[in-house]
mmCIF file of C-alpha atoms in Angstrom:
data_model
loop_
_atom_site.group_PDB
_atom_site.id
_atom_site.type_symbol
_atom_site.label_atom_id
_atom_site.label_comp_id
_atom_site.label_asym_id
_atom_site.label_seq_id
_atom_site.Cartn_x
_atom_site.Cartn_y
_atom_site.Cartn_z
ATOM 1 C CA UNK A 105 7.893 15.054 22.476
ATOM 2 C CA UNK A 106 11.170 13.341 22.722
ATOM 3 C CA UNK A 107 9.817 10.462 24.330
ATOM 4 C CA UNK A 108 7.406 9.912 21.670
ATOM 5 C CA UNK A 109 9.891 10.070 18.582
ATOM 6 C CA UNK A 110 11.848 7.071 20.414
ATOM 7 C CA UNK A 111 8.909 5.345 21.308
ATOM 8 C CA UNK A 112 7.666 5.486 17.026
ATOM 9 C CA UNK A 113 11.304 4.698 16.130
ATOM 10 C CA UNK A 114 11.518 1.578 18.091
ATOM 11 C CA UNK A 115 8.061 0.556 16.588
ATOM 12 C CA UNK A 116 9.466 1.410 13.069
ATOM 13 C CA UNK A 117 12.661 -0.642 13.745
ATOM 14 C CA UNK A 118 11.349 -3.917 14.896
ATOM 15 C CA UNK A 119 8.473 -3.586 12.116
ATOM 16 C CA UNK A 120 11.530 -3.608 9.379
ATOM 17 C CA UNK A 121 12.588 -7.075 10.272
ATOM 18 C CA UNK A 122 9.259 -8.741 9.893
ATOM 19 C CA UNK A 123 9.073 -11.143 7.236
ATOM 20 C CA UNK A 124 6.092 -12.312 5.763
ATOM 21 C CA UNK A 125 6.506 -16.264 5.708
ATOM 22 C CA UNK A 126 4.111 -17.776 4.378
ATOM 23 C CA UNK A 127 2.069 -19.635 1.909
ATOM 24 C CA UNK A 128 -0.720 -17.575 0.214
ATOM 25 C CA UNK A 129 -2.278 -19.989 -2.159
ATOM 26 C CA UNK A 130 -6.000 -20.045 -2.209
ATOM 27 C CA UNK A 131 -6.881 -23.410 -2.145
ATOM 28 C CA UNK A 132 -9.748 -24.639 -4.851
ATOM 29 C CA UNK A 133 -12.197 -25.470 -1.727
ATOM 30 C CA UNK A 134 -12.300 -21.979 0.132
ATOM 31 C CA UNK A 135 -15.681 -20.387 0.277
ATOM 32 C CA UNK A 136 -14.438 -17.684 2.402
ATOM 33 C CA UNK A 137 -13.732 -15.352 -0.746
ATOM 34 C CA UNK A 138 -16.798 -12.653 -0.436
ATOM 35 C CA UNK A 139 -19.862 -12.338 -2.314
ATOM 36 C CA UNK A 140 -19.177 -10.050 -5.419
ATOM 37 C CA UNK A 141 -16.023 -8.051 -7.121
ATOM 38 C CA UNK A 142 -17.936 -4.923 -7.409
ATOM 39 C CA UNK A 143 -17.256 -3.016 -4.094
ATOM 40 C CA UNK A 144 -17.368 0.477 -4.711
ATOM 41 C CA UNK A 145 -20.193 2.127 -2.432
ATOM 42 C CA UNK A 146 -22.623 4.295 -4.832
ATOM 43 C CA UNK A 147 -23.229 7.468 -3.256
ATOM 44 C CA UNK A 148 -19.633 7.795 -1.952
ATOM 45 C CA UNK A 149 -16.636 9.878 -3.430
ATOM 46 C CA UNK A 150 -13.642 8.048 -3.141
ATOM 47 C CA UNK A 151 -10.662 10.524 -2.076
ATOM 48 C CA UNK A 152 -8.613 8.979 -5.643
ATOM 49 C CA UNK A 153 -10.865 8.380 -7.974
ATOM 50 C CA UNK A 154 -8.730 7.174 -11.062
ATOM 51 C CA UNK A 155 -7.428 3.846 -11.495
ATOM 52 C CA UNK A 156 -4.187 2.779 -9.975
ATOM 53 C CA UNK A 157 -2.320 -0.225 -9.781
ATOM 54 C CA UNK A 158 -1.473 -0.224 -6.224
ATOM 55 C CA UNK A 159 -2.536 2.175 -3.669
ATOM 56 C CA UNK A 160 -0.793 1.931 -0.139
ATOM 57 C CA UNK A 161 -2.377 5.100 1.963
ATOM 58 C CA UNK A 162 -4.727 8.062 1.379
ATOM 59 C CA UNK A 163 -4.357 10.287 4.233
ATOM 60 C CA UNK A 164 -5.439 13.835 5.571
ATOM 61 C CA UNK A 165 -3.650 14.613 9.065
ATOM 62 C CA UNK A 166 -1.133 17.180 10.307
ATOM 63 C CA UNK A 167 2.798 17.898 10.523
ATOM 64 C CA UNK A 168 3.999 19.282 14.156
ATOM 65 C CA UNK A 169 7.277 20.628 14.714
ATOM 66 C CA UNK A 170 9.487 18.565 17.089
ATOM 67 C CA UNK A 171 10.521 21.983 18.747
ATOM 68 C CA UNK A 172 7.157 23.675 18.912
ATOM 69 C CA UNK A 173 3.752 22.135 19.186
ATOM 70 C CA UNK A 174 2.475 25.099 17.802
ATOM 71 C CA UNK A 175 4.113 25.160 14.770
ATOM 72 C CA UNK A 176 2.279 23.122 12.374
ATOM 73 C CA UNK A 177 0.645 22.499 9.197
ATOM 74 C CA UNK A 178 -1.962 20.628 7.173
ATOM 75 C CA UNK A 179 -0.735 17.518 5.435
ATOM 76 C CA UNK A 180 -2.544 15.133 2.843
ATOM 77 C CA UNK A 181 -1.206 12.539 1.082
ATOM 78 C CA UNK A 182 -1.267 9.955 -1.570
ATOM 79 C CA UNK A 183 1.157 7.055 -2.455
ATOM 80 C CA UNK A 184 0.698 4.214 -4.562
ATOM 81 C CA UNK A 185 1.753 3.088 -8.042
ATOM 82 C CA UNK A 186 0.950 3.523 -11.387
ATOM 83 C CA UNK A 187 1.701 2.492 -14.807
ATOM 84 C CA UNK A 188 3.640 4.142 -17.214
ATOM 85 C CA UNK A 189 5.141 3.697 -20.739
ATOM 86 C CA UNK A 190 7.909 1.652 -20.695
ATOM 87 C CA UNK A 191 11.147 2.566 -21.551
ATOM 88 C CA UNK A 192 14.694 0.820 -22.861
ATOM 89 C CA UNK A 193 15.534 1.718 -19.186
ATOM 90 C CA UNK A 194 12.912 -0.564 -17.719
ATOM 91 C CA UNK A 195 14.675 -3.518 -19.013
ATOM 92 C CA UNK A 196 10.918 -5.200 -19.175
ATOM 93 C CA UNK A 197 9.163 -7.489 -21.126
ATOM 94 C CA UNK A 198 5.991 -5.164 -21.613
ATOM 95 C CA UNK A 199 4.624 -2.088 -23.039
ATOM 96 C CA UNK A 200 4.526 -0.360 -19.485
ATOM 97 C CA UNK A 201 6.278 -0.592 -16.303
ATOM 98 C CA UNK A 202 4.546 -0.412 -13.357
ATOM 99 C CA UNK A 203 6.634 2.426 -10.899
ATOM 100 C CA UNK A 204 5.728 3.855 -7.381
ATOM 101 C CA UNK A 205 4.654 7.313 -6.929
ATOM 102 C CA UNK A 206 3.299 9.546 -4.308
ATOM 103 C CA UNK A 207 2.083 13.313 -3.699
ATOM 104 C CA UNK A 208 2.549 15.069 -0.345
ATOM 105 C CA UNK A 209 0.726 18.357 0.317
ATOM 106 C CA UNK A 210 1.984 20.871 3.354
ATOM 107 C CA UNK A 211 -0.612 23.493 3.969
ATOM 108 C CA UNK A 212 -0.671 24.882 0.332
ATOM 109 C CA UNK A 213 2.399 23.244 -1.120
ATOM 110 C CA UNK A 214 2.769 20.542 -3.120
ATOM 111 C CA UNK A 215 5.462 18.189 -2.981
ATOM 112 C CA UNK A 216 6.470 14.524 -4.954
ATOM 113 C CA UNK A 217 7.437 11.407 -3.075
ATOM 114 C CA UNK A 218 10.047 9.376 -4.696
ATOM 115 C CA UNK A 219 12.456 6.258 -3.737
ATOM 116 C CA UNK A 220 9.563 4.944 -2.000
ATOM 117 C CA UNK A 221 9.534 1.758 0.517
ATOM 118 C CA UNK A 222 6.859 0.133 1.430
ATOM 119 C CA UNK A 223 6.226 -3.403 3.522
ATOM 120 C CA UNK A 224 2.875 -3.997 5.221
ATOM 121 C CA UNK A 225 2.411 -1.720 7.649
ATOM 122 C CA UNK A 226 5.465 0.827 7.202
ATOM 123 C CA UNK A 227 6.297 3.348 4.135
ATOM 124 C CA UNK A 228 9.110 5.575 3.770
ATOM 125 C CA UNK A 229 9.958 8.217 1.142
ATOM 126 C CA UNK A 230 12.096 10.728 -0.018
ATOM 127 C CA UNK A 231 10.821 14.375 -0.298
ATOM 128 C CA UNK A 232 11.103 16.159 -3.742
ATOM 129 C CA UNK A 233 9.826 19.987 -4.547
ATOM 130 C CA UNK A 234 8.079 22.071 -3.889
ATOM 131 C CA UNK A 235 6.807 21.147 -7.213
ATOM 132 C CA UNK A 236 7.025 25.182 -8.076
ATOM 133 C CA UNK A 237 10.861 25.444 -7.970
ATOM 134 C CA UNK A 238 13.346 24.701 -10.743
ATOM 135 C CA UNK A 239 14.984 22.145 -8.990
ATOM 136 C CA UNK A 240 12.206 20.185 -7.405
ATOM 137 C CA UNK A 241 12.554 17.239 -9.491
ATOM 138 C CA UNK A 242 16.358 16.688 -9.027
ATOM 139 C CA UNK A 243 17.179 17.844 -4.924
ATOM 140 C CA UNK A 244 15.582 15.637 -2.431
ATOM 141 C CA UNK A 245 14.834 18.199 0.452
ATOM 142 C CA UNK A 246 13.129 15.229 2.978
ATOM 143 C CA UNK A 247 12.450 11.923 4.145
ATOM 144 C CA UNK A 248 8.841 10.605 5.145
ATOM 145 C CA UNK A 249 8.681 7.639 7.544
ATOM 146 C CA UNK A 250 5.253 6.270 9.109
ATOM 147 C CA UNK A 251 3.574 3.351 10.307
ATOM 148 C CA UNK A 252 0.061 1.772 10.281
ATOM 149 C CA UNK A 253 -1.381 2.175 13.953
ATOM 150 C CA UNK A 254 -5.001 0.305 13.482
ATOM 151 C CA UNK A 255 -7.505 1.832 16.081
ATOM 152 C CA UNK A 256 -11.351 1.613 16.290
ATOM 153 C CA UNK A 257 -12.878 2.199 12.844
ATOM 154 C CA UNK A 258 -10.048 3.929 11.082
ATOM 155 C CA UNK A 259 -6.351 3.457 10.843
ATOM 156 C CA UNK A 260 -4.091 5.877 11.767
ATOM 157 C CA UNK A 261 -0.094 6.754 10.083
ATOM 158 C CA UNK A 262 2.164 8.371 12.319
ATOM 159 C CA UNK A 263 6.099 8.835 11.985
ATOM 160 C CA UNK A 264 8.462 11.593 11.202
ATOM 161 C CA UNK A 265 9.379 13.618 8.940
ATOM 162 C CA UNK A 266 13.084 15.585 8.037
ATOM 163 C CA UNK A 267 12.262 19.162 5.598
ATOM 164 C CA UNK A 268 15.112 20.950 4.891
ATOM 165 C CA UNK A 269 16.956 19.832 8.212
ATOM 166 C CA UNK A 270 13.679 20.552 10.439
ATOM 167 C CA UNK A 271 12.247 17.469 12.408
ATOM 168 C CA UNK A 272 8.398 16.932 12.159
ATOM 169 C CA UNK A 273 6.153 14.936 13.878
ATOM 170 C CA UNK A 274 3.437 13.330 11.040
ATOM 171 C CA UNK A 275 -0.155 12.079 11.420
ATOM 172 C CA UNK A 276 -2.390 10.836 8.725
ATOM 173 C CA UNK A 277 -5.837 9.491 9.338
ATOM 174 C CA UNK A 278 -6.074 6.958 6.387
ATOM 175 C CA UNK A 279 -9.125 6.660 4.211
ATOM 176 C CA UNK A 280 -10.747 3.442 2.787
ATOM 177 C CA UNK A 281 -10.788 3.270 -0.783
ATOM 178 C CA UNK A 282 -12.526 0.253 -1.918
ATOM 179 C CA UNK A 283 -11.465 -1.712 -5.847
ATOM 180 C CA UNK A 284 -13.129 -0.447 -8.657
ATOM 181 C CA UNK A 285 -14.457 -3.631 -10.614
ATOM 182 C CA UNK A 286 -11.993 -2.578 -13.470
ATOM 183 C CA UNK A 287 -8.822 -2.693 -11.221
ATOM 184 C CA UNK A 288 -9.506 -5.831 -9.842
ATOM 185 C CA UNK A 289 -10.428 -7.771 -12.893
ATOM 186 C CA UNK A 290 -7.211 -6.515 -14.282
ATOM 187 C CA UNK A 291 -5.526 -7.813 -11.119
ATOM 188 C CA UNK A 292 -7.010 -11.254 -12.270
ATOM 189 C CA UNK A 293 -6.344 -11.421 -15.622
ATOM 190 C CA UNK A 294 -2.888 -10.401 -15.512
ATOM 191 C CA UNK A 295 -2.872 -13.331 -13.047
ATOM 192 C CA UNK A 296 -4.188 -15.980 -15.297
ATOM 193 C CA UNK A 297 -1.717 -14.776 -18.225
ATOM 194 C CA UNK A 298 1.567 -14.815 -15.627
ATOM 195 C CA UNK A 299 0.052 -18.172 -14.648
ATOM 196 C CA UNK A 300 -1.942 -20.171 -17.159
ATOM 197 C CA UNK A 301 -1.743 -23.464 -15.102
ATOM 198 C CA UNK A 302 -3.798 -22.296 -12.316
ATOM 199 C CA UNK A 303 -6.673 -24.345 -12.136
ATOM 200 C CA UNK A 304 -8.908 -21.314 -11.169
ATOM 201 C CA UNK A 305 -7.851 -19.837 -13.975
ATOM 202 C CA UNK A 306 -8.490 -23.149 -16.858
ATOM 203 C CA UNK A 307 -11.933 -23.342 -15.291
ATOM 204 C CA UNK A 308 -12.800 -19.779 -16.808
ATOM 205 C CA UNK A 309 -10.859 -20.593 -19.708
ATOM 206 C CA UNK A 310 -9.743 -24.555 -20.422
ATOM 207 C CA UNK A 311 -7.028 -23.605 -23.047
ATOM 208 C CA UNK A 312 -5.687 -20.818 -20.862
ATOM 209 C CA UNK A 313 -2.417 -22.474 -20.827
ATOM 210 C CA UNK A 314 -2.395 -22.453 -24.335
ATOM 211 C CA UNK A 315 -2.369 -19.021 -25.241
ATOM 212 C CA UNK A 316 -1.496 -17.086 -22.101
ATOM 213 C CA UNK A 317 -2.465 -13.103 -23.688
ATOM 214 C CA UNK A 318 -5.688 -14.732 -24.594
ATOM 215 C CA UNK A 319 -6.361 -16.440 -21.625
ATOM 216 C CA UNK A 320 -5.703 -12.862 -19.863
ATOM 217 C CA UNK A 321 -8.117 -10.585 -21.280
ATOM 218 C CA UNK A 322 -10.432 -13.907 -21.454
ATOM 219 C CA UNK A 323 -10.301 -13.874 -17.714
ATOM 220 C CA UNK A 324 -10.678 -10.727 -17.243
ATOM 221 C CA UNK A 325 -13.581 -10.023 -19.402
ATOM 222 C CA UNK A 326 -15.364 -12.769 -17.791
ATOM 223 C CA UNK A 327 -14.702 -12.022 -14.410
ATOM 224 C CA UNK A 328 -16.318 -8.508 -15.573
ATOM 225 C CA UNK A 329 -19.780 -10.001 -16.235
ATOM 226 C CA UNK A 330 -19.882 -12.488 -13.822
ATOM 227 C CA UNK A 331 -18.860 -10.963 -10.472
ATOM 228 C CA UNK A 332 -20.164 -13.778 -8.343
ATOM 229 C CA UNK A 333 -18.375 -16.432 -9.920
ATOM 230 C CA UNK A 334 -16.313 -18.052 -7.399
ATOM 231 C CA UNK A 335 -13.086 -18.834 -9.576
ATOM 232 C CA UNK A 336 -13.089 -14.886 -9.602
ATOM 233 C CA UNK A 337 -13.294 -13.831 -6.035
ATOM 234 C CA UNK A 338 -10.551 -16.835 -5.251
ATOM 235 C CA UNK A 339 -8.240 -15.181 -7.859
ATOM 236 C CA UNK A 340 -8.926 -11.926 -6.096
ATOM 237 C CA UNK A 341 -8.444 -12.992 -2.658
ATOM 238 C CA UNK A 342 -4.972 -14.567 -3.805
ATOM 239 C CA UNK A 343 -3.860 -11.673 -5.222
ATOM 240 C CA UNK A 344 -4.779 -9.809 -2.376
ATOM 241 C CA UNK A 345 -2.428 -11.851 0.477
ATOM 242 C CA UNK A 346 -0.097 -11.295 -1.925
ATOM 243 C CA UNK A 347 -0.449 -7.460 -2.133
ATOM 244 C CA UNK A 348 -1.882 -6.263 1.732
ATOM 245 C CA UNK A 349 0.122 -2.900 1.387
ATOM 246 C CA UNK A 350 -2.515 -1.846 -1.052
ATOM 247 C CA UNK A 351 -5.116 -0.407 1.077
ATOM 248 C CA UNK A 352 -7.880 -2.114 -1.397
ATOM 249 C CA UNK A 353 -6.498 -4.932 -0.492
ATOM 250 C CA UNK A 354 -6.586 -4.265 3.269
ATOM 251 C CA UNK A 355 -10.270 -3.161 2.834
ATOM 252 C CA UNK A 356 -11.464 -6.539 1.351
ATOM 253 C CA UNK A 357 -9.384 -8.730 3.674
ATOM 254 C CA UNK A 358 -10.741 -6.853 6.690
ATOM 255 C CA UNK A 359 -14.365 -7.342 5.621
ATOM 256 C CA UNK A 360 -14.134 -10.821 5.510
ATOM 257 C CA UNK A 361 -12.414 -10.735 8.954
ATOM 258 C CA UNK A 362 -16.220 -9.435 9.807
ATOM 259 C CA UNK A 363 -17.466 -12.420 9.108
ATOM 260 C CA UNK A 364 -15.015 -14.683 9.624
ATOM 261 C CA UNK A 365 -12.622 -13.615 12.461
ATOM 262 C CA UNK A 366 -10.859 -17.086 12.412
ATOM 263 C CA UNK A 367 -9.195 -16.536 8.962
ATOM 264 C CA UNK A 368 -5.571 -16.925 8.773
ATOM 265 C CA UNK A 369 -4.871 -13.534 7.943
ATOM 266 C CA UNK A 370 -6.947 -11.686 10.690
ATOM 267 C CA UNK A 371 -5.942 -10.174 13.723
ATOM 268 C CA UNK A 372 -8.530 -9.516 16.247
ATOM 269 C CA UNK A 373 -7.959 -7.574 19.232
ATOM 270 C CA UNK A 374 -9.968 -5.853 22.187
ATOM 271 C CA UNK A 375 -7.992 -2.365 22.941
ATOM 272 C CA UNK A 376 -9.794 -0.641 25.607
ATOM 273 C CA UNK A 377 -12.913 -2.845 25.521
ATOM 274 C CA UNK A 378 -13.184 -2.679 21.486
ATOM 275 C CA UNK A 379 -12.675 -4.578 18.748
ATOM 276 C CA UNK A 380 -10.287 -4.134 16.536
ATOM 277 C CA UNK A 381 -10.242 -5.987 13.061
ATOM 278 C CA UNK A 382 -6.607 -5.827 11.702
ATOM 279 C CA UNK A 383 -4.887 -7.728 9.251
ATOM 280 C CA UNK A 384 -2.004 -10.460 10.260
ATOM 281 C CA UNK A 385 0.863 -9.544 8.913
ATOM 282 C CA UNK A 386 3.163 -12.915 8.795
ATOM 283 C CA UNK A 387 0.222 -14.319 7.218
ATOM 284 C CA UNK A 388 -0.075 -12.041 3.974
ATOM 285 C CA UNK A 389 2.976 -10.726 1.905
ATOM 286 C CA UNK A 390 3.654 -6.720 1.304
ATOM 287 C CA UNK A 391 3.637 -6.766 -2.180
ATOM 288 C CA UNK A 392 4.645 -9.399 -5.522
ATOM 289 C CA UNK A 393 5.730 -8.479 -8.601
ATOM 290 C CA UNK A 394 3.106 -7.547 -11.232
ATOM 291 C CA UNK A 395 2.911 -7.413 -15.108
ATOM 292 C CA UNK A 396 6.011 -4.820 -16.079
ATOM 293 C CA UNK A 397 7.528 -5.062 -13.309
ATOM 294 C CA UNK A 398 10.254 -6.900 -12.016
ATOM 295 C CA UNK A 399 11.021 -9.249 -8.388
ATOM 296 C CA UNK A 400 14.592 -7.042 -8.192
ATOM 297 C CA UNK A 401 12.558 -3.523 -8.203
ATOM 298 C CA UNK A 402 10.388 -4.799 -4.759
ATOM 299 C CA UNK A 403 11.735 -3.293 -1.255
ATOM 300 C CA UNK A 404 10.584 -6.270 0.755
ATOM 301 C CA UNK A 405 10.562 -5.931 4.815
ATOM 302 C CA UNK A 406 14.469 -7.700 5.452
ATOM 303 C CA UNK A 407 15.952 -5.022 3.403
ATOM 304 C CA UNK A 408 14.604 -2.066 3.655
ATOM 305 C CA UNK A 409 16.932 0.671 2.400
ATOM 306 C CA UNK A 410 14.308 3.719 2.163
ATOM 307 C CA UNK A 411 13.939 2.904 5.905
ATOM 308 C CA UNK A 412 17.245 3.592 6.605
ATOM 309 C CA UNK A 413 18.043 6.222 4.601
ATOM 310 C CA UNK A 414 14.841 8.107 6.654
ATOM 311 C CA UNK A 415 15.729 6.762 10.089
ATOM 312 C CA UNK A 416 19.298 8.274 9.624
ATOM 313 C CA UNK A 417 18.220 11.318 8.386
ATOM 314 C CA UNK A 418 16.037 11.928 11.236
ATOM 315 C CA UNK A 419 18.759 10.573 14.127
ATOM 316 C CA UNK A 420 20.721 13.467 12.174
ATOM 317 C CA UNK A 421 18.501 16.411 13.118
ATOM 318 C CA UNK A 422 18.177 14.577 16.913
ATOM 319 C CA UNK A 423 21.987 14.367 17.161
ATOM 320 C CA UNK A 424 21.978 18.125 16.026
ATOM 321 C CA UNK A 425 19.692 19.514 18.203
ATOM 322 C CA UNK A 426 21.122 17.677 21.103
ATOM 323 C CA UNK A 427 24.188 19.413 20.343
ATOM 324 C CA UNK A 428 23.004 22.773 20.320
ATOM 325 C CA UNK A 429 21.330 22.245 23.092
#
């Protein structure tokens, strides 16, 4: 068990200083964009069902104890971001601020996730709760670190996890959650208002420059009753290489990797004689600053601090047990 801790930490370590480096314009002439905005598959219950801004894993796995593979438990969890009402504290030029959240659940216990990182393929959190106790909201009791491990059909997290000074094991089968055509017409609105010059934008609305809040809603309306328009889907495939963490994102990038497996930002590979359909990750960014929110509040890949602060926490509990040993 050992073995494998050492083997994820070294993982974990050299995917902290990759950089995404690149330029994700969409230029006026690409076709490969998708056929529609509306994704979500009727029939289907999505595991989160109301409207976030980002969402960066859905997961359902288990927790094993470093020191017993028997001892275990049933974890699920949830992290993304959301808005909220803005406060003086915020120190932003809207009426919300857009702030990361996330909900871990232990067999019957439910727990928040707070002082989250997040790059492309890693996330790491502190552990708050249980939600029960008086001092859940002000004692962090944990760290959470995983990475993205893409396999056959389904990606898989997998990491550690520190509990009140006991070393877990973590694994998290992640679950596709496709955009709801609200989310990502907001996504492209808020676009066109933050950037009015965008010719994608001035061909939905010519005086978008003009009156930027207008422009906004303007876009996004429009993009709501005409899904197939192409200015739309570019907008949404720029904001997506700018934003792979969100697993939306992820879903829609991958699908055109279906059809296109020559795109910059794929990654094809044959593991075991199968295809794997990944996404590249020095070709897309983690994540860019969004309406009420600020450039200074993103935890991009080079500095990493939630990392650290897990990856110590756990060494802690290794150097410990060593000892006693």
């Amino acid at each position: 068990m050992k073995k494998l801790i050492l083997i994820l930490a070294a993982l974990l370590l050299a995917a902290a200083f990759v950089v995404a480096d690149t330029n994700t314009e969409v230029s006026e002439d690409d076709t490969d964009v998708g056929d529609n905005l509306i994704e979500e598959e009727k029939g289907k219950t999505n595991f989160v069902n109301k409207a976030v801004s980002r969402l960066h894993l859905t997961g359902a796995g288990i927790a094993i104890s470093e020191d017993d593979a028997f001892d275990f438990m049933y974890a699920k969890t949830v992290i993304g971001a959301v808005k909220v009402r803005a406060t003086e504290d915020d120190n932003v030029d809207s009426d919300y601020a857009i702030t990361r959240v996330g909900v871990l659940m232990l067999d019957k216990e439910k727990y928040h996730l707070k002082n989250i990182a997040v790059s492309t393929d890693t996330i790491s959190a502190e552990i708050f709760g249980p939600v029960t106790t008086s001092n859940a909201a002000s004692e962090s009791i944990g760290k959470l670190e995983v990475k993205r491990f893409e396999k056959p059909g389904q990606d898989i997290w997998a990491g550690n996890m520190v509990l009140n000074g006991k070393a877990f094991n973590v694994y998290f089968l992640g679950m596709a959650r496709k955009f709801k055509l609200a989310e990502v017409t907001e996504k492209i609105g808020d676009y066109c208002k933050k950037n009015p010059g965008d010719l994608k934008c001035k061909k939905i609305v010519k005086t978008c420059d003009e009156n930027t809040a207008f422009c906004g809603e303007k876009v996004k309306n429009y993009c709501q009753k005409n899904t197939s328009d192409v200015n739309c889907l570019q907008l949404k495939k720029q904001y997506c290489l700018k934003n792979a963490s969100d697993e939306r994102c992820r879903e829609y990038l991958k699908d055109l990797c279906e059809e296109k497996p020559s795109l910059a930002h794929c990654r094809i590979r044959i593991v075991e004689g199968k295809r794997i359909i990944g996404v590249n990750p020095v070709a897309v960014a983690a994540v860019t600053a969004e309406k009420g929110e600020s450039i200074t509040s993103l935890v991009i890949d080079a500095n990493r601090p939630g990392l650290r602060v897990a990856r110590r926490n756990i060494r802690d509990v290794d150097s410990t047990d060593e000892t006693e040993d």
